[in-house]
């Protein structure tokens, strides 16, 4: 509907995740009316990100050199590895300040429907890391959904025979949530994982 | 939370309209993992859009030359001008195929709260166009909200003394909508604007 390059921009923006045709149009007009310098900054950072950012050779997290910040940090605990699906999960866990060990980013979860099998994930790299000993606990922090659970079970089956302590993040009611709005699976998990109150 | 340039990208994306911090992160990781060629295409089209696209000297619509496609089209009706707020409104109206006249894009609506007064809109340019006669009807198609209505009233006060037929798009129930879900203002307008049924 738009003239040449404006439509091209709307099309390109519409390819981004979570950006529908209406949002793409809104962003495009915003950029059209924005100062050239703002658009230039976006262009520069896009170019830079593709040139600079790679994935950590050890854990698979995003990094600006061979190793990510966390792998390069000598103060982190080498005995625990937290296994996550995506780099953004590392950031989410770091924000809690609960964990001082290392991470391993799988790059997804097992999902037969999307054609993602164990060989498509960075599981071999995890095994290589474990060969160098020191690690005693693997915390599996894949998403609490079908794919994440399947991946967790798959990993546990491999890791337990190696004499490692394999743990999984607790499922239960979200803090600040309302019991009556919890779905039955979450509520069931909360029951299953109930703990003794220390009085 | 992220390393250098990844955070810069998330920040830049978060400045776009309708893109919150979570979406910005999601888009950034999508781009990080996307093929370099896809990101390059986005970068190119962003650069091109800022270099090529300008605003039509006559109507203020987006254009790739001095005049937009519609102003440059000799087959359009010169006697009617449809006044809209934004270029995207032109596209919305063109899609209906109801209107074969010309457009005038104001570049916004009067909004004291946002500090937008009549002088910030392309009203002077509209007056200049009207001076060259031929035009007999002005259809005011600003948004049916407070700002759009204020702008419509303001324009009508200027245009009526010029002997022009000044019309406003009908307000009423959206086609395919459900009467019980219509808000009271819309329903009130629908009553006010009721028409005799031809039986």
PDB file of C-alpha atoms in Angstrom, chain A:
ATOM      1  CA  UNK A   1       0.000   0.000   0.000  1.00  0.00           C
ATOM      2  CA  UNK A   2       2.892   2.370   0.658  1.00  0.00           C
ATOM      3  CA  UNK A   3       5.423   3.702  -1.762  1.00  0.00           C
ATOM      4  CA  UNK A   4       8.502   1.537  -2.414  1.00  0.00           C
ATOM      5  CA  UNK A   5      10.992   1.797   0.401  1.00  0.00           C
ATOM      6  CA  UNK A   6       8.436   2.637   3.119  1.00  0.00           C
ATOM      7  CA  UNK A   7       6.682  -0.645   2.377  1.00  0.00           C
ATOM      8  CA  UNK A   8      10.069  -2.425   2.364  1.00  0.00           C
ATOM      9  CA  UNK A   9      10.755  -1.081   5.835  1.00  0.00           C
ATOM     10  CA  UNK A  10       7.314  -2.154   7.090  1.00  0.00           C
ATOM     11  CA  UNK A  11       7.927  -5.634   5.647  1.00  0.00           C
ATOM     12  CA  UNK A  12      11.354  -5.948   7.273  1.00  0.00           C
ATOM     13  CA  UNK A  13      10.066  -4.760  10.656  1.00  0.00           C
ATOM     14  CA  UNK A  14       7.119  -7.152  10.389  1.00  0.00           C
ATOM     15  CA  UNK A  15       9.575 -10.045  10.266  1.00  0.00           C
ATOM     16  CA  UNK A  16      10.755  -9.307  13.809  1.00  0.00           C
ATOM     17  CA  UNK A  17       9.290 -11.480  16.572  1.00  0.00           C
ATOM     18  CA  UNK A  18       6.200 -10.004  18.208  1.00  0.00           C
ATOM     19  CA  UNK A  19       5.890  -7.215  15.649  1.00  0.00           C
ATOM     20  CA  UNK A  20       2.602  -7.505  13.741  1.00  0.00           C
ATOM     21  CA  UNK A  21       1.661  -5.503  10.631  1.00  0.00           C
ATOM     22  CA  UNK A  22       0.109  -2.667  12.688  1.00  0.00           C
ATOM     23  CA  UNK A  23       3.153  -2.303  14.964  1.00  0.00           C
ATOM     24  CA  UNK A  24       5.478  -2.520  11.970  1.00  0.00           C
ATOM     25  CA  UNK A  25       3.596   0.380  10.391  1.00  0.00           C
ATOM     26  CA  UNK A  26       3.698   2.371  13.619  1.00  0.00           C
ATOM     27  CA  UNK A  27       7.448   1.818  14.068  1.00  0.00           C
ATOM     28  CA  UNK A  28       8.118   2.649  10.415  1.00  0.00           C
ATOM     29  CA  UNK A  29       6.305   6.000  10.671  1.00  0.00           C
ATOM     30  CA  UNK A  30       8.043   6.723  13.924  1.00  0.00           C
ATOM     31  CA  UNK A  31      11.400   6.157  12.215  1.00  0.00           C
ATOM     32  CA  UNK A  32      10.361   8.214   9.187  1.00  0.00           C
ATOM     33  CA  UNK A  33       9.601  11.173  11.415  1.00  0.00           C
ATOM     34  CA  UNK A  34      12.508  10.597  13.835  1.00  0.00           C
ATOM     35  CA  UNK A  35      15.714  12.580  13.638  1.00  0.00           C
ATOM     36  CA  UNK A  36      18.178  11.098  11.183  1.00  0.00           C
ATOM     37  CA  UNK A  37      20.694  10.853  13.992  1.00  0.00           C
ATOM     38  CA  UNK A  38      18.458   8.516  16.026  1.00  0.00           C
ATOM     39  CA  UNK A  39      17.957   6.193  13.086  1.00  0.00           C
ATOM     40  CA  UNK A  40      21.690   6.346  12.406  1.00  0.00           C
ATOM     41  CA  UNK A  41      22.383   5.211  15.968  1.00  0.00           C
ATOM     42  CA  UNK A  42      20.026   2.256  15.540  1.00  0.00           C
ATOM     43  CA  UNK A  43      21.709   1.348  12.251  1.00  0.00           C
ATOM     44  CA  UNK A  44      25.153   1.574  13.858  1.00  0.00           C
ATOM     45  CA  UNK A  45      24.261  -0.560  16.837  1.00  0.00           C
ATOM     46  CA  UNK A  46      22.658  -3.174  14.570  1.00  0.00           C
ATOM     47  CA  UNK A  47      25.790  -3.320  12.443  1.00  0.00           C
ATOM     48  CA  UNK A  48      28.051  -3.401  15.476  1.00  0.00           C
ATOM     49  CA  UNK A  49      26.104  -6.141  17.219  1.00  0.00           C
ATOM     50  CA  UNK A  50      26.472  -8.446  14.231  1.00  0.00           C
ATOM     51  CA  UNK A  51      30.174  -7.646  13.915  1.00  0.00           C
ATOM     52  CA  UNK A  52      31.102  -7.849  17.590  1.00  0.00           C
ATOM     53  CA  UNK A  53      28.823 -10.245  19.371  1.00  0.00           C
ATOM     54  CA  UNK A  54      29.516 -13.923  19.285  1.00  0.00           C
ATOM     55  CA  UNK A  55      28.718 -16.810  21.574  1.00  0.00           C
ATOM     56  CA  UNK A  56      30.956 -17.817  24.467  1.00  0.00           C
ATOM     57  CA  UNK A  57      33.091 -20.839  23.522  1.00  0.00           C
ATOM     58  CA  UNK A  58      32.602 -22.350  26.954  1.00  0.00           C
ATOM     59  CA  UNK A  59      28.976 -21.816  27.877  1.00  0.00           C
ATOM     60  CA  UNK A  60      27.238 -20.526  24.739  1.00  0.00           C
ATOM     61  CA  UNK A  61      26.117 -17.257  26.335  1.00  0.00           C
ATOM     62  CA  UNK A  62      26.443 -14.016  24.346  1.00  0.00           C
ATOM     63  CA  UNK A  63      29.938 -12.595  24.570  1.00  0.00           C
ATOM     64  CA  UNK A  64      32.133  -9.926  23.071  1.00  0.00           C
ATOM     65  CA  UNK A  65      35.278 -12.066  23.231  1.00  0.00           C
ATOM     66  CA  UNK A  66      36.062 -15.817  23.304  1.00  0.00           C
ATOM     67  CA  UNK A  67      34.590 -16.102  26.767  1.00  0.00           C
ATOM     68  CA  UNK A  68      31.562 -14.369  28.253  1.00  0.00           C
ATOM     69  CA  UNK A  69      31.811 -12.188  31.351  1.00  0.00           C
ATOM     70  CA  UNK A  70      30.688 -14.980  33.648  1.00  0.00           C
ATOM     71  CA  UNK A  71      33.038 -17.677  32.299  1.00  0.00           C
ATOM     72  CA  UNK A  72      35.904 -15.196  32.444  1.00  0.00           C
ATOM     73  CA  UNK A  73      35.196 -14.295  36.079  1.00  0.00           C
ATOM     74  CA  UNK A  74      37.616 -16.208  38.374  1.00  0.00           C
ATOM     75  CA  UNK A  75      35.457 -15.537  41.452  1.00  0.00           C
ATOM     76  CA  UNK A  76      32.566 -17.724  40.300  1.00  0.00           C
ATOM     77  CA  UNK A  77      32.002 -21.155  41.813  1.00  0.00           C
ATOM     78  CA  UNK A  78      33.293 -23.924  39.517  1.00  0.00           C
ATOM     79  CA  UNK A  79      31.426 -26.732  41.258  1.00  0.00           C
ATOM     80  CA  UNK A  80      27.939 -25.830  40.038  1.00  0.00           C
ATOM     81  CA  UNK A  81      26.641 -25.406  36.493  1.00  0.00           C
ATOM     82  CA  UNK A  82      23.176 -24.046  35.824  1.00  0.00           C
ATOM     83  CA  UNK A  83      21.797 -25.269  32.489  1.00  0.00           C
ATOM     84  CA  UNK A  84      19.431 -22.872  30.698  1.00  0.00           C
ATOM     85  CA  UNK A  85      17.793 -22.677  27.297  1.00  0.00           C
ATOM     86  CA  UNK A  86      18.701 -19.159  26.170  1.00  0.00           C
ATOM     87  CA  UNK A  87      21.132 -16.326  27.017  1.00  0.00           C
ATOM     88  CA  UNK A  88      18.191 -14.276  28.333  1.00  0.00           C
ATOM     89  CA  UNK A  89      17.636 -16.955  30.996  1.00  0.00           C
ATOM     90  CA  UNK A  90      21.182 -16.306  32.261  1.00  0.00           C
ATOM     91  CA  UNK A  91      20.295 -12.653  32.738  1.00  0.00           C
ATOM     92  CA  UNK A  92      17.043 -13.547  34.509  1.00  0.00           C
ATOM     93  CA  UNK A  93      18.866 -15.804  36.980  1.00  0.00           C
ATOM     94  CA  UNK A  94      21.730 -13.346  37.474  1.00  0.00           C
ATOM     95  CA  UNK A  95      19.149 -10.752  38.463  1.00  0.00           C
ATOM     96  CA  UNK A  96      18.100 -12.900  41.455  1.00  0.00           C
ATOM     97  CA  UNK A  97      21.684 -12.909  42.850  1.00  0.00           C
ATOM     98  CA  UNK A  98      20.933 -16.440  44.142  1.00  0.00           C
ATOM     99  CA  UNK A  99      23.511 -18.268  42.090  1.00  0.00           C
ATOM    100  CA  UNK A 100      27.284 -17.773  41.971  1.00  0.00           C
ATOM    101  CA  UNK A 101      28.256 -20.767  39.818  1.00  0.00           C
ATOM    102  CA  UNK A 102      28.679 -21.134  36.062  1.00  0.00           C
ATOM    103  CA  UNK A 103      26.115 -21.444  33.284  1.00  0.00           C
ATOM    104  CA  UNK A 104      25.584 -23.564  30.233  1.00  0.00           C
ATOM    105  CA  UNK A 105      23.287 -22.299  27.473  1.00  0.00           C
ATOM    106  CA  UNK A 106      21.706 -25.097  25.435  1.00  0.00           C
ATOM    107  CA  UNK A 107      20.412 -22.849  22.668  1.00  0.00           C
ATOM    108  CA  UNK A 108      16.841 -24.137  22.961  1.00  0.00           C
ATOM    109  CA  UNK A 109      14.905 -27.133  24.200  1.00  0.00           C
ATOM    110  CA  UNK A 110      14.012 -30.519  22.772  1.00  0.00           C
ATOM    111  CA  UNK A 111      10.881 -30.071  20.669  1.00  0.00           C
ATOM    112  CA  UNK A 112       9.996 -32.817  18.183  1.00  0.00           C
ATOM    113  CA  UNK A 113       7.230 -30.618  16.738  1.00  0.00           C
ATOM    114  CA  UNK A 114       9.768 -27.929  15.785  1.00  0.00           C
ATOM    115  CA  UNK A 115      12.297 -30.544  14.680  1.00  0.00           C
ATOM    116  CA  UNK A 116      14.698 -29.765  17.535  1.00  0.00           C
ATOM    117  CA  UNK A 117      16.416 -32.905  18.824  1.00  0.00           C
ATOM    118  CA  UNK A 118      19.168 -33.341  21.459  1.00  0.00           C
ATOM    119  CA  UNK A 119      21.839 -33.044  18.743  1.00  0.00           C
ATOM    120  CA  UNK A 120      20.675 -29.512  17.933  1.00  0.00           C
ATOM    121  CA  UNK A 121      21.410 -28.370  21.481  1.00  0.00           C
ATOM    122  CA  UNK A 122      24.801 -27.751  23.085  1.00  0.00           C
ATOM    123  CA  UNK A 123      24.671 -30.999  25.076  1.00  0.00           C
ATOM    124  CA  UNK A 124      27.934 -32.425  23.724  1.00  0.00           C
ATOM    125  CA  UNK A 125      29.690 -29.214  24.847  1.00  0.00           C
ATOM    126  CA  UNK A 126      28.215 -29.686  28.329  1.00  0.00           C
ATOM    127  CA  UNK A 127      29.586 -33.240  28.503  1.00  0.00           C
ATOM    128  CA  UNK A 128      33.034 -31.971  27.497  1.00  0.00           C
ATOM    129  CA  UNK A 129      32.917 -29.418  30.311  1.00  0.00           C
ATOM    130  CA  UNK A 130      31.939 -32.091  32.821  1.00  0.00           C
ATOM    131  CA  UNK A 131      34.868 -34.296  31.797  1.00  0.00           C
ATOM    132  CA  UNK A 132      37.209 -31.761  33.347  1.00  0.00           C
ATOM    133  CA  UNK A 133      35.797 -32.631  36.809  1.00  0.00           C
ATOM    134  CA  UNK A 134      35.356 -30.044  39.601  1.00  0.00           C
ATOM    135  CA  UNK A 135      31.592 -29.866  38.916  1.00  0.00           C
ATOM    136  CA  UNK A 136      29.444 -31.550  41.558  1.00  0.00           C
ATOM    137  CA  UNK A 137      25.977 -30.136  40.905  1.00  0.00           C
ATOM    138  CA  UNK A 138      23.982 -29.500  37.739  1.00  0.00           C
ATOM    139  CA  UNK A 139      20.945 -27.277  38.194  1.00  0.00           C
ATOM    140  CA  UNK A 140      18.567 -27.727  35.293  1.00  0.00           C
ATOM    141  CA  UNK A 141      16.772 -24.437  34.726  1.00  0.00           C
ATOM    142  CA  UNK A 142      15.014 -25.099  31.435  1.00  0.00           C
ATOM    143  CA  UNK A 143      11.529 -23.567  31.074  1.00  0.00           C
ATOM    144  CA  UNK A 144       8.700 -25.163  33.095  1.00  0.00           C
ATOM    145  CA  UNK A 145       6.834 -26.201  29.935  1.00  0.00           C
ATOM    146  CA  UNK A 146       6.573 -29.380  27.865  1.00  0.00           C
ATOM    147  CA  UNK A 147       9.819 -28.815  25.931  1.00  0.00           C
ATOM    148  CA  UNK A 148      11.751 -27.672  29.000  1.00  0.00           C
ATOM    149  CA  UNK A 149      10.601 -30.678  31.027  1.00  0.00           C
ATOM    150  CA  UNK A 150      11.493 -33.089  28.217  1.00  0.00           C
ATOM    151  CA  UNK A 151      14.952 -31.530  27.993  1.00  0.00           C
ATOM    152  CA  UNK A 152      15.388 -31.730  31.775  1.00  0.00           C
ATOM    153  CA  UNK A 153      14.467 -35.450  31.829  1.00  0.00           C
ATOM    154  CA  UNK A 154      16.763 -36.163  28.917  1.00  0.00           C
ATOM    155  CA  UNK A 155      19.687 -34.415  30.602  1.00  0.00           C
ATOM    156  CA  UNK A 156      18.994 -36.040  33.980  1.00  0.00           C
ATOM    157  CA  UNK A 157      19.152 -39.483  32.402  1.00  0.00           C
ATOM    158  CA  UNK A 158      22.657 -38.696  31.099  1.00  0.00           C
ATOM    159  CA  UNK A 159      23.974 -36.865  34.105  1.00  0.00           C
ATOM    160  CA  UNK A 160      22.843 -38.996  37.041  1.00  0.00           C
ATOM    161  CA  UNK A 161      25.049 -42.002  36.115  1.00  0.00           C
ATOM    162  CA  UNK A 162      28.020 -39.639  36.197  1.00  0.00           C
ATOM    163  CA  UNK A 163      27.595 -39.310  39.972  1.00  0.00           C
ATOM    164  CA  UNK A 164      26.499 -35.680  39.800  1.00  0.00           C
ATOM    165  CA  UNK A 165      23.834 -34.074  41.931  1.00  0.00           C
ATOM    166  CA  UNK A 166      21.176 -33.136  39.365  1.00  0.00           C
ATOM    167  CA  UNK A 167      18.563 -30.628  40.553  1.00  0.00           C
ATOM    168  CA  UNK A 168      15.653 -28.833  38.922  1.00  0.00           C
ATOM    169  CA  UNK A 169      14.239 -25.406  39.800  1.00  0.00           C
ATOM    170  CA  UNK A 170      11.113 -25.658  41.983  1.00  0.00           C
ATOM    171  CA  UNK A 171       7.707 -25.328  40.369  1.00  0.00           C
ATOM    172  CA  UNK A 172       4.897 -23.796  42.373  1.00  0.00           C
ATOM    173  CA  UNK A 173       2.777 -20.745  42.886  1.00  0.00           C
ATOM    174  CA  UNK A 174       4.338 -17.496  41.722  1.00  0.00           C
ATOM    175  CA  UNK A 175       5.121 -15.170  44.611  1.00  0.00           C
ATOM    176  CA  UNK A 176       2.561 -12.367  44.806  1.00  0.00           C
ATOM    177  CA  UNK A 177       0.123 -14.409  42.729  1.00  0.00           C
ATOM    178  CA  UNK A 178      -3.420 -15.310  43.631  1.00  0.00           C
ATOM    179  CA  UNK A 179      -4.175 -18.952  44.404  1.00  0.00           C
ATOM    180  CA  UNK A 180      -7.547 -18.944  42.694  1.00  0.00           C
ATOM    181  CA  UNK A 181      -6.017 -17.817  39.407  1.00  0.00           C
ATOM    182  CA  UNK A 182      -3.282 -20.470  39.339  1.00  0.00           C
ATOM    183  CA  UNK A 183      -3.785 -23.124  36.669  1.00  0.00           C
ATOM    184  CA  UNK A 184      -4.336 -26.671  37.884  1.00  0.00           C
ATOM    185  CA  UNK A 185      -0.934 -27.955  36.805  1.00  0.00           C
ATOM    186  CA  UNK A 186       0.885 -25.235  38.751  1.00  0.00           C
ATOM    187  CA  UNK A 187      -1.361 -25.766  41.762  1.00  0.00           C
ATOM    188  CA  UNK A 188      -0.749 -29.529  41.550  1.00  0.00           C
ATOM    189  CA  UNK A 189       2.986 -28.918  41.470  1.00  0.00           C
ATOM    190  CA  UNK A 190       2.713 -26.588  44.439  1.00  0.00           C
ATOM    191  CA  UNK A 191       0.976 -29.362  46.394  1.00  0.00           C
ATOM    192  CA  UNK A 192       3.474 -31.981  45.315  1.00  0.00           C
ATOM    193  CA  UNK A 193       6.389 -29.792  46.357  1.00  0.00           C
ATOM    194  CA  UNK A 194       4.845 -28.603  49.663  1.00  0.00           C
ATOM    195  CA  UNK A 195       7.324 -28.021  52.462  1.00  0.00           C
ATOM    196  CA  UNK A 196       7.177 -28.221  56.257  1.00  0.00           C
ATOM    197  CA  UNK A 197       6.778 -24.805  57.810  1.00  0.00           C
ATOM    198  CA  UNK A 198       9.415 -24.064  60.435  1.00  0.00           C
ATOM    199  CA  UNK A 199       7.505 -22.740  63.436  1.00  0.00           C
TER     200      UNK A 199
END
